[in-house]
């Protein structure tokens, strides 16, 4: 019997408000008598600040407050993992987004004009924009050395951290190989381009000491904690209410306007608003990490992989953000979803004077997927093997061991994604370039894996609270941020499924640090598993409470009643009561009817010397793309014609949502493959607007067919696992591999732009790295 809601196509719970224009985003909020905030940013990406003179700015009519670091010496640093970022720079700028002064004025124009009157005297320092340069012992320090980050031979002031990975005997594996394939593969800075810029409003109640703000974030409670510790406040003094969120993709994991809003609301004792321009956002806020992969892989003639060696070098920019986790994740996934008995690797995360890098959809797994799928295609070409068959031969299955030593015991649909993709696409082994109307067509294959949740021993949990309203409706309280992926719809479906009630009897409380409890971040493809399981636990507990309390009330008035197929029947009257009616009866008498669901599983921390552990992630999502492209040899223009995407999601909760994630991830990968690159030279962002930073439009859309693999035995509710980030991973490498299939030209970097491809076609030679 099919489930009533789980696995079905259910409309998004927030769809009507968004379509009707009723949803309020951060920039939509207005508070009476509010001031407008603008920030003076760094004049140079690396410089000593000798003095900042704000006296003329303070004299501008309409300016209420101007501050520098000297005015708020008690304000502390912030950061997601390492607290290495200053709210206002004291002595030295490290990138162009550093804040030097903050202006609060009666209008936005006045605040903007006041910035022009601030004078900064500074001494430029050498700029480091290349992580390889940053590694050198004689390079200037961007940060003061930390003892725990020291690594022999590397610059202690620029090395954030190093990680290691080792399993088996690498030398033995290489000796067993018939062929060794070596490559250097690179990925660039990429901007998230969330539709909604960073913005927010805040107000301060002096009597209670509480600062309340409305500003989007992927993790309410973590941002609350960062604001509180930076401003020397108790957690209870910081209240963040979640507005509608216009996309995130990882950017909203970092603090943006939050600390500045709270600080200025407290100092001025008036409501304040801050909204970044697109240019300011692209210069100051985090990017996808550029990473250099150096791979050396041993294989036998039949395609069996025997050994894999990796060096991974990541540019975290001026500040750490999530860099230490992102770059080592790229290392830990260096072999992809393929069996490798012997491996060794090291990763280094470096500071530079570029815009800092942070979380972005895939969190290191995206860069790794492009690297290992490029390597796999190079191996197939060297051995003259079909690319799909090479992957199938080495693909994970039950009992396979990940690079970290985790034995896969459930939900391993990797092989099935390859088989289903080939079937749906109509893939024929050995397919090569063909010409159609003078244009070259090729087919590319790529697969990927992604560990759902924070994993690696990091505390990871979610709490969902349910309550029966006086009208018998179910109120869900969850702080899970719905950034467009539909987590609140998924939670609603799960609660409705367990309670067997219509979805219109479910209500959702807004995310609020004072009224909803910690659900963790909307990242790491974790919310379906974590908040989904928490919702199911809460719903099952509430179901028992409803039956228990309602039965007490019914016994008083109807001594004879029975429960039949989940319905209560009052004998003699033939009255059949639904759960909603029972909930109303239960709620009418006694205390409020509530239930809590907390999901808090444990994972292992990897051994720092080898990266090994028994259970690093609760589940892995696998995905395969087969893509056809068309290349115009006269212009170098690449058109993606069609994509078959086959993710292994364990169990579908919302079928429309899964397909939407798959299509959105595919298009994001198309942008990465063919056009997206944040160009930063000597610390200066050269394309900080959407006229020069290109993203796909409706004219670029291919035909996308998503076919889902369901094993039904993953760690999430009803056997589900996540899809948000894994939907992206194979997209870009499949496109680049298809370009090779069409042209015979191998690119080991992205994006591949028309001018690069045209030049390579004209020269018909392999391009240099980074061209």
XYZ file of C-alpha atoms in Angstrom:
771
model
C 0.000 0.000 0.000
C 1.416 3.371 -1.040
C 2.073 6.002 1.583
C -0.409 8.844 1.657
C 2.108 11.699 1.653
C 5.646 10.280 1.697
C 6.924 9.754 -1.832
C 4.162 11.831 -3.366
C 4.086 15.131 -5.235
C 3.048 17.598 -2.569
C 2.880 21.357 -3.086
C 5.400 23.425 -1.165
C 3.957 24.738 2.094
C 5.349 28.220 1.364
C 4.465 28.304 -2.322
C 1.263 30.354 -2.109
C 2.807 33.137 -0.029
C 5.806 33.372 -2.350
C 3.756 33.373 -5.541
C 1.325 35.934 -4.102
C 4.129 38.219 -2.915
C 3.150 37.826 0.733
C 6.426 36.266 1.869
C 8.698 38.804 3.562
C 12.411 38.580 2.786
C 15.096 40.352 4.817
C 15.126 43.441 2.611
C 11.324 43.771 2.836
C 11.293 44.568 6.546
C 10.770 48.122 7.739
C 10.790 49.355 11.349
C 9.495 52.745 12.445
C 12.186 55.407 12.988
C 14.964 53.153 11.731
C 18.461 54.201 10.725
C 20.365 52.946 7.690
C 23.771 51.309 7.923
C 26.676 51.517 5.501
C 30.195 50.125 5.923
C 33.540 51.489 4.748
C 35.601 48.624 3.367
C 39.351 48.163 3.016
C 41.273 50.431 0.592
C 43.841 47.698 -0.123
C 43.763 43.884 0.204
C 46.790 43.803 2.511
C 47.792 46.908 4.415
C 48.711 48.287 7.812
C 46.126 50.816 9.002
C 47.972 53.844 10.366
C 44.933 56.033 11.084
C 41.228 56.444 10.350
C 39.736 59.952 10.548
C 35.931 59.977 10.738
C 35.496 63.541 12.009
C 34.173 64.962 8.721
C 31.745 62.052 8.294
C 30.295 62.715 11.731
C 29.509 66.276 10.690
C 27.382 65.274 7.678
C 23.743 66.301 8.377
C 21.621 63.236 9.077
C 24.521 61.112 10.322
C 23.710 59.714 13.776
C 26.720 57.559 14.571
C 30.098 56.682 13.027
C 32.323 54.101 14.669
C 35.678 52.422 14.137
C 37.376 49.667 16.107
C 38.722 52.283 18.506
C 35.169 53.118 19.594
C 34.259 49.526 20.481
C 37.379 47.856 21.913
C 35.184 45.305 23.718
C 33.862 43.758 20.491
C 35.378 40.324 19.899
C 36.290 38.390 16.784
C 33.941 35.977 15.045
C 34.105 32.976 12.735
C 32.449 29.620 12.148
C 35.316 27.394 13.315
C 38.214 29.727 14.100
C 37.432 33.178 15.544
C 39.930 34.921 13.271
C 37.759 37.643 11.704
C 37.396 41.138 13.160
C 34.084 43.007 13.095
C 36.080 46.202 12.563
C 39.741 46.018 11.569
C 42.137 47.308 14.207
C 45.615 47.155 12.683
C 45.731 45.369 9.336
C 43.450 44.639 6.383
C 43.664 41.162 4.913
C 41.222 41.483 2.006
C 39.084 44.095 0.296
C 36.005 43.184 2.315
C 37.429 44.109 5.715
C 35.296 46.683 7.547
C 37.039 49.859 8.737
C 34.103 52.045 9.790
C 30.330 51.824 10.180
C 27.928 54.698 9.563
C 24.344 54.960 10.825
C 22.264 57.718 9.236
C 18.683 58.835 8.721
C 18.686 57.709 5.085
C 20.653 55.253 3.001
C 21.929 58.028 0.717
C 23.251 60.041 3.666
C 25.033 56.985 5.062
C 26.565 56.241 1.686
C 27.690 59.849 1.218
C 29.249 59.958 4.683
C 31.604 57.140 3.736
C 33.240 59.481 1.218
C 34.328 61.796 4.048
C 36.251 59.133 5.979
C 40.011 59.379 5.511
C 42.244 56.321 5.871
C 46.024 56.428 6.065
C 47.513 53.028 5.314
C 50.754 51.314 4.353
C 50.387 48.683 1.603
C 51.912 45.272 2.197
C 52.781 42.574 -0.346
C 49.642 40.815 -1.595
C 49.447 37.026 -1.713
C 46.766 35.771 -4.076
C 48.103 32.284 -4.854
C 48.042 29.471 -2.256
C 51.245 28.028 -3.710
C 52.940 31.367 -3.027
C 51.391 31.467 0.449
C 52.969 28.089 1.272
C 56.505 29.358 0.806
C 58.474 29.846 4.000
C 59.642 33.333 2.981
C 56.166 34.665 2.117
C 54.803 37.482 4.278
C 52.522 36.367 7.108
C 48.831 37.107 6.609
C 48.016 35.943 10.154
C 50.245 35.378 13.131
C 51.397 31.735 13.278
C 49.354 29.321 15.382
C 51.261 26.471 16.992
C 48.646 23.863 16.056
C 48.868 24.728 12.341
C 52.646 24.430 12.018
C 53.847 22.020 9.308
C 57.529 21.424 8.442
C 58.538 23.304 5.322
C 55.352 25.410 5.092
C 54.688 29.022 6.034
C 53.314 29.029 9.617
C 51.515 32.355 9.202
C 49.623 31.300 6.098
C 48.885 27.635 6.771
C 45.497 27.243 8.414
C 45.745 23.451 8.758
C 46.825 20.173 7.165
C 45.106 16.773 7.104
C 46.269 13.292 6.201
C 44.698 10.186 4.749
C 46.261 6.736 4.543
C 44.971 3.207 4.105
C 46.722 0.114 2.837
C 50.217 0.153 1.327
C 50.553 2.804 -1.391
C 53.912 1.539 -2.654
C 52.560 -1.994 -3.000
C 49.499 -0.728 -4.860
C 51.595 1.275 -7.281
C 53.873 -1.703 -7.863
C 50.830 -3.833 -8.762
C 49.682 -1.332 -11.396
C 50.239 -1.720 -15.144
C 49.741 2.000 -15.685
C 50.167 5.089 -13.529
C 48.180 8.206 -14.477
C 49.188 11.597 -13.078
C 47.255 14.856 -13.376
C 46.950 18.289 -11.834
C 43.347 19.497 -11.798
C 42.105 22.922 -10.702
C 38.827 24.549 -9.701
C 38.238 28.324 -9.313
C 36.529 30.805 -7.013
C 32.776 30.558 -7.587
C 30.071 32.936 -6.336
C 26.821 31.564 -4.898
C 24.583 34.151 -6.614
C 21.692 33.648 -4.230
C 18.816 35.740 -5.567
C 18.437 37.660 -2.300
C 21.351 39.910 -1.234
C 22.414 40.043 2.401
C 20.123 42.341 4.397
C 18.346 42.664 7.717
C 16.807 44.872 10.354
C 17.310 44.956 14.129
C 15.942 46.696 17.185
C 17.152 46.883 20.777
C 14.962 46.896 23.859
C 16.981 48.636 26.530
C 14.690 47.561 29.346
C 14.979 43.820 28.660
C 18.458 44.033 27.131
C 17.285 41.968 24.143
C 18.330 42.742 20.573
C 15.893 41.299 18.026
C 16.801 41.000 14.361
C 15.239 39.744 11.164
C 18.064 38.522 8.928
C 18.376 35.359 6.870
C 20.706 32.574 7.966
C 21.140 28.864 7.402
C 21.643 28.253 11.110
C 19.694 30.448 13.517
C 21.285 29.246 16.724
C 24.890 29.247 15.530
C 24.634 32.817 14.252
C 22.921 33.757 17.520
C 25.908 32.315 19.413
C 28.441 34.139 17.209
C 26.653 37.474 17.641
C 26.409 36.975 21.408
C 30.051 36.032 21.956
C 31.317 38.828 19.727
C 29.246 41.502 21.509
C 29.753 40.074 25.024
C 26.036 39.264 25.412
C 24.160 36.322 26.861
C 22.421 34.086 24.315
C 19.037 35.210 25.636
C 19.888 38.796 24.706
C 20.077 37.933 20.996
C 16.881 36.979 19.213
C 16.970 36.142 15.512
C 13.718 35.648 13.629
C 13.983 33.927 10.269
C 12.531 35.818 7.281
C 11.771 34.090 3.990
C 15.118 33.121 2.450
C 15.897 33.811 -1.191
C 18.482 31.099 -1.716
C 21.658 30.333 0.201
C 23.854 27.516 -1.206
C 26.187 27.862 1.794
C 26.723 31.635 1.729
C 24.333 32.213 4.634
C 26.277 29.924 6.959
C 28.671 32.821 7.559
C 27.922 35.970 9.501
C 27.129 38.842 7.136
C 25.033 41.736 8.477
C 24.137 40.137 11.806
C 26.802 41.436 14.199
C 26.812 44.911 12.661
C 23.014 45.153 12.928
C 23.010 44.157 16.591
C 25.963 46.397 17.439
C 24.474 49.508 15.831
C 20.988 48.891 17.243
C 22.515 48.730 20.735
C 24.771 51.777 20.273
C 22.117 54.035 18.704
C 19.154 52.627 20.660
C 17.148 52.896 17.461
C 16.006 50.316 14.911
C 18.533 49.848 12.086
C 18.593 48.374 8.610
C 21.469 47.190 6.450
C 21.308 45.939 2.884
C 24.363 45.049 0.842
C 24.601 45.886 -2.830
C 25.360 43.026 -5.216
C 28.867 44.436 -5.776
C 29.543 44.717 -2.034
C 28.239 41.209 -1.519
C 30.443 39.713 -4.228
C 33.563 41.408 -2.860
C 33.022 40.827 0.853
C 31.215 37.508 1.286
C 32.517 33.962 1.005
C 33.198 32.024 -2.226
C 33.635 28.416 -3.221
C 37.207 27.362 -2.398
C 39.615 27.218 -5.338
C 41.433 23.893 -4.981
C 44.435 22.312 -6.690
C 44.357 18.505 -6.920
C 47.499 16.526 -7.729
C 46.559 12.923 -8.410
C 48.615 9.840 -9.103
C 46.571 6.692 -9.752
C 47.714 3.128 -10.382
C 45.526 0.827 -12.515
C 45.719 -2.581 -14.123
C 45.144 -3.095 -17.857
C 41.584 -4.244 -17.225
C 40.818 -0.972 -15.406
C 41.042 -2.209 -11.811
C 42.324 0.583 -9.586
C 45.191 -0.527 -7.363
C 46.391 2.693 -5.717
C 45.641 6.395 -5.432
C 47.832 9.231 -4.183
C 46.509 12.749 -3.669
C 47.751 16.180 -2.698
C 45.010 18.763 -2.164
C 45.793 22.476 -1.781
C 42.959 24.850 -0.948
C 42.746 28.645 -0.900
C 40.631 29.718 2.091
C 41.251 33.410 1.441
C 41.743 35.990 4.170
C 39.858 34.116 6.903
C 39.202 30.528 7.877
C 35.396 30.348 7.760
C 34.805 26.624 7.046
C 38.049 26.202 5.114
C 39.586 23.581 7.381
C 36.533 21.346 6.913
C 35.952 22.003 3.200
C 39.489 21.259 2.013
C 39.946 18.118 4.084
C 36.538 16.938 2.832
C 37.947 17.268 -0.682
C 40.835 15.067 0.426
C 38.641 12.476 2.126
C 36.581 12.102 -1.071
C 39.598 12.056 -3.377
C 38.872 8.606 -4.843
C 35.159 9.158 -5.411
C 32.709 6.238 -5.207
C 35.326 3.727 -6.322
C 37.112 0.850 -4.618
C 40.761 1.655 -3.967
C 42.714 -0.745 -1.711
C 45.806 1.417 -1.242
C 45.802 5.192 -0.868
C 47.642 8.087 0.676
C 46.899 11.794 0.677
C 47.539 15.139 2.305
C 45.637 18.422 2.221
C 46.802 21.935 3.034
C 44.464 24.867 3.627
C 46.150 28.238 3.039
C 45.355 31.831 3.852
C 45.665 34.338 0.992
C 44.556 37.961 0.506
C 41.648 36.876 -1.661
C 38.026 37.116 -0.561
C 37.600 34.442 2.055
C 36.169 31.095 0.969
C 33.498 29.185 2.833
C 30.670 26.746 2.511
C 29.115 26.353 -0.928
C 26.866 23.609 -2.216
C 28.940 20.436 -2.027
C 31.409 21.656 0.624
C 34.590 20.373 -1.031
C 32.844 17.365 -2.543
C 31.973 19.448 -5.624
C 35.593 20.294 -6.367
C 36.627 16.715 -5.574
C 34.003 15.277 -7.937
C 35.339 17.336 -10.824
C 38.867 16.179 -9.993
C 38.279 12.446 -9.541
C 35.869 12.215 -12.483
C 38.421 13.967 -14.691
C 41.014 11.470 -13.455
C 38.697 8.524 -14.147
C 38.066 9.737 -17.689
C 41.796 10.166 -18.277
C 42.354 6.583 -17.091
C 39.639 5.302 -19.441
C 41.239 7.152 -22.347
C 44.726 5.848 -21.527
C 43.467 2.255 -21.364
C 41.052 2.674 -24.278
C 38.175 1.544 -22.042
C 34.608 2.760 -22.107
C 34.242 5.482 -19.408
C 31.020 4.025 -18.000
C 32.385 0.491 -17.906
C 35.502 1.663 -16.059
C 33.296 3.252 -13.427
C 31.051 0.197 -13.184
C 34.045 -2.074 -12.692
C 35.312 -0.088 -9.699
C 32.009 1.154 -8.264
C 31.135 0.880 -4.579
C 28.798 -1.877 -3.455
C 27.709 -3.281 -0.106
C 30.859 -4.095 1.863
C 33.025 -1.529 0.068
C 35.386 0.565 2.188
C 35.605 4.348 1.877
C 38.962 6.167 1.920
C 38.369 6.759 5.653
C 37.913 3.065 6.391
C 34.116 3.074 6.799
C 32.528 -0.180 5.639
C 29.343 0.529 3.668
C 26.602 -1.677 5.074
C 23.397 -0.028 3.840
C 22.015 2.069 0.979
C 24.778 1.726 -1.606
C 23.042 2.403 -4.914
C 26.136 3.494 -6.827
C 26.125 0.664 -9.365
C 22.391 0.975 -9.885
C 22.720 4.687 -10.682
C 25.173 3.815 -13.468
C 22.979 1.049 -14.857
C 19.770 3.081 -14.714
C 21.426 6.150 -16.256
C 22.759 4.067 -19.163
C 19.336 2.525 -19.714
C 17.379 5.785 -19.635
C 19.933 7.657 -21.755
C 20.259 4.850 -24.303
C 23.989 4.731 -23.724
C 26.045 2.447 -25.936
C 29.581 1.494 -24.872
C 32.270 2.964 -27.071
C 30.203 5.937 -28.241
C 32.462 8.661 -29.561
C 32.246 12.013 -31.328
C 29.725 12.444 -34.109
C 28.988 15.415 -36.357
C 25.545 16.917 -36.827
C 25.179 19.887 -39.202
C 28.851 20.713 -38.914
C 28.853 20.643 -35.117
C 30.582 18.121 -32.866
C 28.591 16.061 -30.393
C 29.951 14.062 -27.499
C 28.726 12.147 -24.463
C 30.173 12.413 -20.963
C 29.704 10.294 -17.858
C 30.318 11.262 -14.244
C 29.382 9.790 -10.867
C 29.757 11.062 -7.323
C 29.280 10.393 -3.616
C 28.430 12.654 -0.699
C 28.351 11.998 3.045
C 25.122 13.337 4.564
C 25.373 15.319 7.793
C 28.326 16.965 9.488
C 29.833 13.573 10.253
C 33.372 12.975 11.505
C 32.371 13.150 15.162
C 31.028 16.695 14.997
C 27.973 17.074 17.301
C 24.967 16.919 15.012
C 21.336 16.954 16.063
C 17.917 18.414 15.399
C 14.907 19.061 17.626
C 11.329 19.366 16.384
C 8.445 20.270 18.713
C 4.788 19.574 17.970
C 1.729 20.976 19.680
C -2.016 20.445 19.259
C -3.858 23.741 18.867
C -7.308 24.333 20.451
C -8.806 23.757 16.991
C -7.164 20.365 16.734
C -4.467 21.437 14.275
C -0.836 20.408 14.633
C 1.677 23.222 15.107
C 5.257 22.379 14.064
C 8.065 24.312 15.696
C 11.354 23.822 13.858
C 14.337 26.109 13.384
C 15.333 24.267 10.192
C 16.008 26.980 7.604
C 14.067 26.525 4.387
C 16.383 28.157 1.872
C 14.321 27.044 -1.111
C 14.991 23.316 -0.870
C 11.656 22.530 0.817
C 12.647 21.134 4.217
C 9.517 22.511 5.906
C 7.392 20.737 3.318
C 9.286 17.498 3.965
C 8.764 17.834 7.724
C 5.070 18.541 7.197
C 4.696 15.456 4.979
C 6.357 13.249 7.580
C 4.145 14.520 10.406
C 1.021 14.163 8.252
C 2.057 10.628 7.277
C 2.614 9.468 10.852
C -0.551 11.099 12.187
C -2.601 10.265 9.076
C -4.091 13.738 8.879
C -4.581 16.140 5.949
C -1.734 18.560 5.315
C -4.087 21.495 5.748
C -4.339 20.594 9.441
C -0.628 21.362 9.869
C 0.675 24.804 10.765
C 4.279 26.011 10.878
C 5.701 28.388 13.464
C 8.335 30.828 12.154
C 11.968 30.068 12.904
C 12.908 32.044 16.004
C 15.800 31.497 18.415
C 13.462 32.305 21.336
C 10.625 29.933 20.397
C 12.156 27.154 18.282
C 14.992 24.891 19.338
C 18.236 24.095 17.557
C 17.785 22.180 14.310
C 21.383 22.563 13.178
C 22.279 24.222 9.919
C 20.632 23.781 6.578
C 23.810 22.432 5.063
C 25.662 19.145 4.627
C 22.513 17.670 3.015
C 21.382 16.844 6.552
C 17.910 18.267 7.155
C 15.889 15.406 5.625
C 17.771 12.918 7.790
C 18.073 14.958 10.979
C 15.003 17.181 11.130
C 13.027 14.537 9.250
C 13.844 11.914 11.880
C 13.169 14.405 14.673
C 9.757 15.172 13.147
C 8.928 11.487 12.876
C 9.926 10.827 16.501
C 7.842 13.787 17.686
C 4.837 12.731 15.612
C 4.954 9.161 16.915
C 5.131 10.441 20.503
C 2.267 12.873 19.888
C 0.169 10.137 18.323
C 0.427 8.083 21.501
C -0.420 11.072 23.671
C -3.461 11.957 21.598
C -4.883 8.422 21.812
C -4.111 8.196 25.505
C -5.672 11.475 26.560
C -8.616 11.205 24.160
C -9.382 7.701 25.383
C -9.599 8.990 28.956
C -12.101 11.624 27.881
C -14.096 9.176 25.751
C -14.349 6.592 28.511
C -16.044 9.187 30.664
C -18.776 9.811 28.101
C -18.777 6.671 25.926
C -17.865 3.574 27.969
C -18.111 1.464 24.838
C -15.795 2.449 22.021
C -13.192 0.664 19.956
C -10.228 1.468 17.757
C -10.398 -0.003 14.270
C -7.814 0.589 11.548
C -6.552 3.678 13.302
C -10.041 5.166 13.703
C -12.073 5.420 16.893
C -15.663 4.121 16.580
C -18.255 5.007 19.191
C -20.429 1.904 19.434
C -24.169 2.348 19.211
C -23.914 5.673 17.388
C -21.813 4.523 14.400
C -19.733 7.658 14.870
C -16.213 7.433 13.468
C -13.696 9.948 14.854
C -10.645 11.047 12.906
C -7.327 11.759 14.571
C -7.963 15.484 14.153
C -11.207 15.125 16.098
C -9.469 13.054 18.738
C -6.738 15.688 18.953
C -9.351 18.350 19.513
C -11.008 16.267 22.242
C -7.638 15.617 23.869
C -6.711 19.303 23.715
C -9.969 20.537 25.198
C -9.233 18.910 28.529
C -6.061 19.243 30.525
C -2.718 20.876 29.773
C -1.464 21.721 26.264
C -0.746 18.594 24.253
C 2.874 18.639 23.101
C 5.615 16.290 21.925
C 9.332 16.590 21.313
C 11.468 14.812 18.768
C 15.250 14.887 19.149
C 17.547 13.088 16.729
C 21.155 13.001 17.933
C 23.183 10.151 16.387
C 26.906 9.716 16.874
C 29.684 9.487 14.319
C 33.403 8.850 14.717
C 36.171 11.423 14.582
C 38.837 10.312 12.098
C 42.318 9.454 13.293
C 44.344 12.652 12.622
C 47.341 10.643 11.418
C 45.479 8.461 8.893
C 41.944 9.852 8.521
C 40.533 6.438 9.430
C 37.343 5.761 11.411
C 34.513 3.226 11.624
C 31.426 5.430 11.121
C 32.205 8.855 9.699
C 28.812 9.449 8.038
C 25.343 8.023 8.597
C 24.629 7.722 4.887
C 26.136 8.462 1.487
C 24.154 9.744 -1.472
C 25.322 8.576 -4.901
C 24.554 10.188 -8.244
C 25.339 9.586 -11.912
C 24.950 11.935 -14.894
C 25.186 11.082 -18.562
C 25.333 14.252 -20.639
C 25.352 15.086 -24.328
C 26.904 18.321 -25.559
C 27.271 20.022 -28.912
C 30.394 22.039 -29.757
C 30.486 24.645 -32.522
C 34.035 24.330 -33.958
C 33.784 27.804 -35.522
C 33.015 29.666 -32.276
C 33.988 27.301 -29.454
C 30.472 27.632 -28.055
C 29.241 24.601 -26.093
C 25.576 23.747 -25.877
C 24.428 21.141 -23.344
C 21.688 19.220 -25.139
C 20.429 16.692 -22.627
C 21.233 15.291 -19.210
C 20.060 12.087 -17.579
C 20.512 12.348 -13.827
C 20.092 9.329 -11.556
C 20.528 10.060 -7.835
C 20.281 7.355 -5.170
C 18.170 9.060 -2.487
C 17.301 6.046 -0.315
C 13.610 6.935 -0.326
C 11.818 9.845 -1.933
C 9.853 12.027 0.486
C 8.682 14.684 -2.003
C 9.066 13.571 -5.605
C 8.652 17.047 -7.069
C 11.215 18.364 -4.600
C 13.773 15.704 -5.552
C 13.343 16.456 -9.241
C 13.616 20.184 -8.566
C 16.856 19.703 -6.638
C 18.228 17.518 -9.424
C 17.380 20.040 -12.121
C 18.667 22.994 -10.098
C 21.909 21.196 -9.276
C 22.392 20.291 -12.923
C 22.019 23.900 -14.029
C 24.376 25.120 -11.298
C 26.921 22.568 -12.519
C 26.434 23.799 -16.071
C 27.406 27.276 -14.901
C 30.496 25.931 -13.153
C 31.544 23.964 -16.228
C 31.123 26.638 -18.865
C 31.033 30.171 -17.462
C 31.269 30.806 -13.709
C 34.490 32.110 -12.226
C 34.996 34.927 -9.735
C 38.109 36.593 -11.100
C 40.344 37.850 -8.283
C 43.748 39.240 -9.225
C 46.172 40.519 -6.590
C 43.294 40.473 -4.116
C 41.026 42.630 -6.322
C 37.696 41.236 -7.567
C 37.400 42.137 -11.249
C 33.857 40.926 -11.993
C 31.755 41.954 -9.013
C 28.424 42.257 -10.811
C 26.063 40.101 -12.835
C 26.972 41.737 -16.128
C 30.519 40.361 -15.919
C 29.993 37.341 -13.668
C 27.983 35.059 -15.947
C 25.410 32.504 -14.820
C 23.124 30.273 -16.893
C 19.842 31.706 -18.146
C 16.711 30.091 -19.557
C 18.417 30.095 -22.972
C 21.077 27.688 -21.667
C 18.711 25.046 -20.289
C 19.192 21.492 -21.550
C 16.610 18.732 -21.494
C 16.948 17.167 -18.023
C 15.527 13.777 -17.130
C 15.749 12.666 -13.484
C 15.317 9.011 -12.657
C 15.533 8.114 -8.967
C 17.083 5.051 -7.346
C 15.439 4.077 -4.055
C 17.054 1.492 -1.799
C 14.769 2.412 1.098
C 17.293 1.501 3.779
C 19.133 4.759 4.513
C 19.356 6.434 7.920
C 16.653 9.013 7.303
C 12.896 8.784 7.915
C 11.251 6.003 5.886
C 14.733 5.060 4.585
C 15.470 8.467 3.005
C 18.726 10.372 2.638
C 19.585 13.828 1.288
C 19.728 15.163 -2.270
C 20.418 18.929 -2.056
C 24.180 18.966 -2.593
C 24.668 15.590 -4.332
C 22.368 16.847 -7.100
C 25.164 19.169 -8.228
C 28.295 17.037 -8.000
C 28.427 15.077 -11.302
C 27.063 17.884 -13.483
C 30.243 19.825 -14.312
C 32.564 16.821 -14.809
C 30.016 15.097 -17.058
C 29.910 18.212 -19.267
C 33.709 18.537 -19.438
C 34.043 14.822 -20.166
C 31.465 15.227 -22.939
C 33.551 18.049 -24.435
C 36.494 15.634 -24.529
C 34.273 13.046 -26.199
C 33.250 15.606 -28.834
C 36.649 17.186 -29.508
C 39.385 14.946 -28.170
C 40.636 17.875 -26.076
C 41.035 17.330 -22.344
C 40.540 20.238 -19.989
C 41.738 19.872 -16.415
C 40.213 23.085 -15.138
C 36.848 24.818 -15.118
C 35.184 26.794 -16.517
C 35.876 25.974 -20.160
C 34.942 29.147 -22.020
C 34.359 29.509 -25.784
C 37.629 31.389 -26.340
C 39.624 28.692 -24.533
C 37.952 25.901 -26.458
C 38.260 27.694 -29.809
C 41.971 28.278 -29.252
C 42.444 24.617 -28.300
C 40.496 23.461 -31.356
C 42.590 25.642 -33.617
C 45.814 24.379 -32.069
C 44.408 20.881 -31.525
C 46.612 20.357 -28.515
C 46.113 19.865 -24.820
C 45.664 23.211 -23.017
C 48.019 24.260 -20.271
C 46.692 24.073 -16.707
C 44.619 27.142 -15.841
C 44.369 28.413 -19.450
